[in-house]
Amino acid sequence: MRYIFITGGVVSSLGKGIAASAIAALLEARGINVTLLKLDPYLNVDPGTMSPYQHGEVFVTEDGGETDLDLGHYERFIRRRMKKTNNFTSGAVYDNVLRKERRGDYLGGTVQVIPHVTDEIKSLIKLGAADAEVAIIEIGGTVGDIESLPFLEAIRQMRIEEGSHHSLFIHLTLVPVLTTAGEIKTKPTQHSVKELRSIGIQPDILICRSSVPLPENERQKIALFTNVEGRGVISLVDVNSIYEIPFILQEQKVDDLIAEKLNLPMQATDLTEWQQVLNAQKSPQHTVRIAMVGKYMDLTDSYKSLSEALIHAGLSTQSRILIDYVDAEEVEKKGVEILAEADGILVPGGFGDRGIEGKILAARYARKNNIPYLGICLGMQIALIDIARDVLNYKNAHSTEFNPNTEYPVIALVTEWQDLSGAIQERSDYSDLGGTMRLGAQKCRLIPDSLAAKIYEHDEILERHRHRYEVNPQYIQAFEKANVKFSGRSVDGRLVEMIELPDHPWFVACQFHPEFNSTPRDGHPLFSAYINACLKHQLMEKKL
């Protein structure tokens, strides 16, 4: 097992997750079995209860882990599927340590950061690395933050324990350019490495983010003052597409350098699939405008996987996707006319009642105007609330999540369900909020001859979930009379997974989150079908 540790300096949000993913893609393209881990320094046990405004979306793994959005990047760049063990936080580490202390595992000793917390971190890293040849470990936060010190100490110890041919340090840093003077400033990078070296970590490779390519003299200057080889100072300039980054790294022989330092035999590089992705991105034949009507529009990273899934669908349909991030409250204030330019309407998942009525109006607008509609998770639920109110005449029909006393609870809390392993999971109004939702990949059976079955070309699919509330089965018969087709059900038939409207050109909604399974190389059939429907709608509008 070889370990590559990636740290960040100078400022946050430099793109350590993207850099780690691109390196992993490059190693995978050379025949290496690689995995990635994200270590987050905050004290939440996981990001499941955090607002998207804090850290962006919560990415759900197949085994039901609520994880950092960087794991979404990992899965989009490499073939390997992530697990719960690929992401852990300081909170999870301390929780494990304190549970062991309560059980008496430390035999009455004084529990300390060193060695008990650092040993737990090392143990979790090795657990997440599993059976891979190379594990790339991204350390969250910025060097100098007090929160990440136990993580840095743990990886310092691992360098000693594993040896220099089994561990590698990569430091991602910012090299700012003063536009008024046209000067490249290397001093922040020098100080960041100095901070890292002060705690016993000497980077082997520096990846320098900058708005312009670093001239050779600046690279050599950085190498001199940071004690890094000149060839180990990598210039990573801003790019139009994150999928260009593996090529930029390969041009500077990052993969060869890693192979040499880790004594790692590698095959010849094969980036053919990634070149196809870039070619498709650079030559779109169509433009499609999607109105995404949601709640967290001030931070689009809240819908990162969904935005990427739409872009992936654009690759497979030769389309440039323009996403209008529409605040649902603006729909409530200004009316549905603000959606008039859209070729398709999409309502994503979410929690809380803010903007709910705006989302319902958006679903109704799509339904009544024959505009392609894709509802995801909450987007399916609000579509049914709209139909209950407007078609079934169930005035004030709602979800018990937003109105516990509604006369028509068409969406309600389901107290038990069967998970992928066949075990029965239970919940109630009194359950903890963290980790108690219907989470992870679960099988869904599609109705033969339904639009859903035609899209997926399978009778049974596997998709990931993250929600508490479900379609109330008491109202299914009434909805069917209103020509709603329940085209997907859970394996036991109890829970609704997909709906569609046969008398609408393309109106499909699902309880699961298909965006978590979309990748740039393979796309996802549901999103590709949606964009094709939008193109067809666009063509029909032009004819009119």
PDB file of C-alpha atoms in Angstrom, residues 38 40 42 46-61 65-76 87 292 296 299-309 312 325 348-351 376 464 466 513-518 527:
ATOM      1  CA  LYS A  38     -11.282  13.014   2.593  1.00  0.00           C
ATOM      2  CA  ASP A  40     -12.502  16.913   7.451  1.00  0.00           C
ATOM      3  CA  TYR A  42     -14.762  20.001  11.806  1.00  0.00           C
ATOM      4  CA  ASP A  46     -20.626  13.831   9.424  1.00  0.00           C
ATOM      5  CA  PRO A  47     -21.990  16.631   7.207  1.00  0.00           C
ATOM      6  CA  GLY A  48     -25.513  15.162   7.193  1.00  0.00           C
ATOM      7  CA  THR A  49     -27.080  17.798   9.459  1.00  0.00           C
ATOM      8  CA  MET A  50     -25.086  20.752   8.106  1.00  0.00           C
ATOM      9  CA  SER A  51     -26.663  23.472   6.002  1.00  0.00           C
ATOM     10  CA  PRO A  52     -25.562  23.374   2.343  1.00  0.00           C
ATOM     11  CA  TYR A  53     -24.495  26.986   2.847  1.00  0.00           C
ATOM     12  CA  GLN A  54     -21.751  25.702   5.161  1.00  0.00           C
ATOM     13  CA  HIS A  55     -20.061  23.090   2.977  1.00  0.00           C
ATOM     14  CA  GLY A  56     -22.142  22.634  -0.164  1.00  0.00           C
ATOM     15  CA  GLU A  57     -24.051  19.471  -0.970  1.00  0.00           C
ATOM     16  CA  VAL A  58     -23.975  16.264   1.039  1.00  0.00           C
ATOM     17  CA  PHE A  59     -22.798  13.468  -1.240  1.00  0.00           C
ATOM     18  CA  VAL A  60     -24.393  10.077  -0.509  1.00  0.00           C
ATOM     19  CA  THR A  61     -22.378   6.895  -1.040  1.00  0.00           C
ATOM     20  CA  GLY A  65     -22.676   7.486   3.987  1.00  0.00           C
ATOM     21  CA  GLU A  66     -23.475  11.201   4.189  1.00  0.00           C
ATOM     22  CA  THR A  67     -20.173  12.645   3.073  1.00  0.00           C
ATOM     23  CA  ASP A  68     -18.314  15.703   1.842  1.00  0.00           C
ATOM     24  CA  LEU A  69     -19.021  16.854  -1.726  1.00  0.00           C
ATOM     25  CA  ASP A  70     -15.415  16.052  -2.693  1.00  0.00           C
ATOM     26  CA  LEU A  71     -16.381  12.365  -2.722  1.00  0.00           C
ATOM     27  CA  GLY A  72     -18.628  13.277  -5.645  1.00  0.00           C
ATOM     28  CA  HIS A  73     -15.550  14.552  -7.495  1.00  0.00           C
ATOM     29  CA  TYR A  74     -13.732  11.336  -6.615  1.00  0.00           C
ATOM     30  CA  GLU A  75     -16.469   9.170  -8.142  1.00  0.00           C
ATOM     31  CA  ARG A  76     -16.717  11.339 -11.242  1.00  0.00           C
ATOM     32  CA  ASN A  87     -14.657  10.261   4.550  1.00  0.00           C
ATOM     33  CA  MET A 292     -33.441  24.714 -11.602  1.00  0.00           C
ATOM     34  CA  TYR A 296     -30.015  27.186  -1.809  1.00  0.00           C
ATOM     35  CA  LEU A 299     -24.342  28.723  -3.201  1.00  0.00           C
ATOM     36  CA  THR A 300     -24.561  26.582  -6.325  1.00  0.00           C
ATOM     37  CA  ASP A 301     -22.231  23.983  -4.756  1.00  0.00           C
ATOM     38  CA  SER A 302     -25.366  22.967  -2.846  1.00  0.00           C
ATOM     39  CA  TYR A 303     -26.394  21.218  -6.078  1.00  0.00           C
ATOM     40  CA  LYS A 304     -22.910  20.293  -7.334  1.00  0.00           C
ATOM     41  CA  SER A 305     -23.635  16.689  -8.370  1.00  0.00           C
ATOM     42  CA  LEU A 306     -26.891  17.748 -10.016  1.00  0.00           C
ATOM     43  CA  SER A 307     -25.214  20.518 -12.020  1.00  0.00           C
ATOM     44  CA  GLU A 308     -22.494  18.095 -13.093  1.00  0.00           C
ATOM     45  CA  ALA A 309     -25.067  15.455 -14.072  1.00  0.00           C
ATOM     46  CA  HIS A 312     -22.682  15.107 -18.414  1.00  0.00           C
ATOM     47  CA  TYR A 325     -30.477  28.812 -10.620  1.00  0.00           C
ATOM     48  CA  PRO A 348     -34.203  19.274  -6.857  1.00  0.00           C
ATOM     49  CA  GLY A 349     -34.227  17.826  -3.354  1.00  0.00           C
ATOM     50  CA  GLY A 350     -34.195  19.915  -0.207  1.00  0.00           C
ATOM     51  CA  PHE A 351     -35.374  20.260   3.366  1.00  0.00           C
ATOM     52  CA  ILE A 376     -35.826  14.787  -7.796  1.00  0.00           C
ATOM     53  CA  ARG A 464     -29.218   6.295  -3.989  1.00  0.00           C
ATOM     54  CA  ARG A 466     -31.528  10.627   1.130  1.00  0.00           C
ATOM     55  CA  HIS A 513     -31.009  11.028  -6.317  1.00  0.00           C
ATOM     56  CA  PRO A 514     -29.798   9.855  -9.753  1.00  0.00           C
ATOM     57  CA  GLU A 515     -27.205  12.633  -9.890  1.00  0.00           C
ATOM     58  CA  PHE A 516     -24.971  10.681  -7.503  1.00  0.00           C
ATOM     59  CA  ASN A 517     -24.524   7.982 -10.155  1.00  0.00           C
ATOM     60  CA  SER A 518     -23.711  10.270 -13.080  1.00  0.00           C
ATOM     61  CA  PHE A 527     -30.550  13.014 -17.394  1.00  0.00           C
TER      62      PHE A 527
END
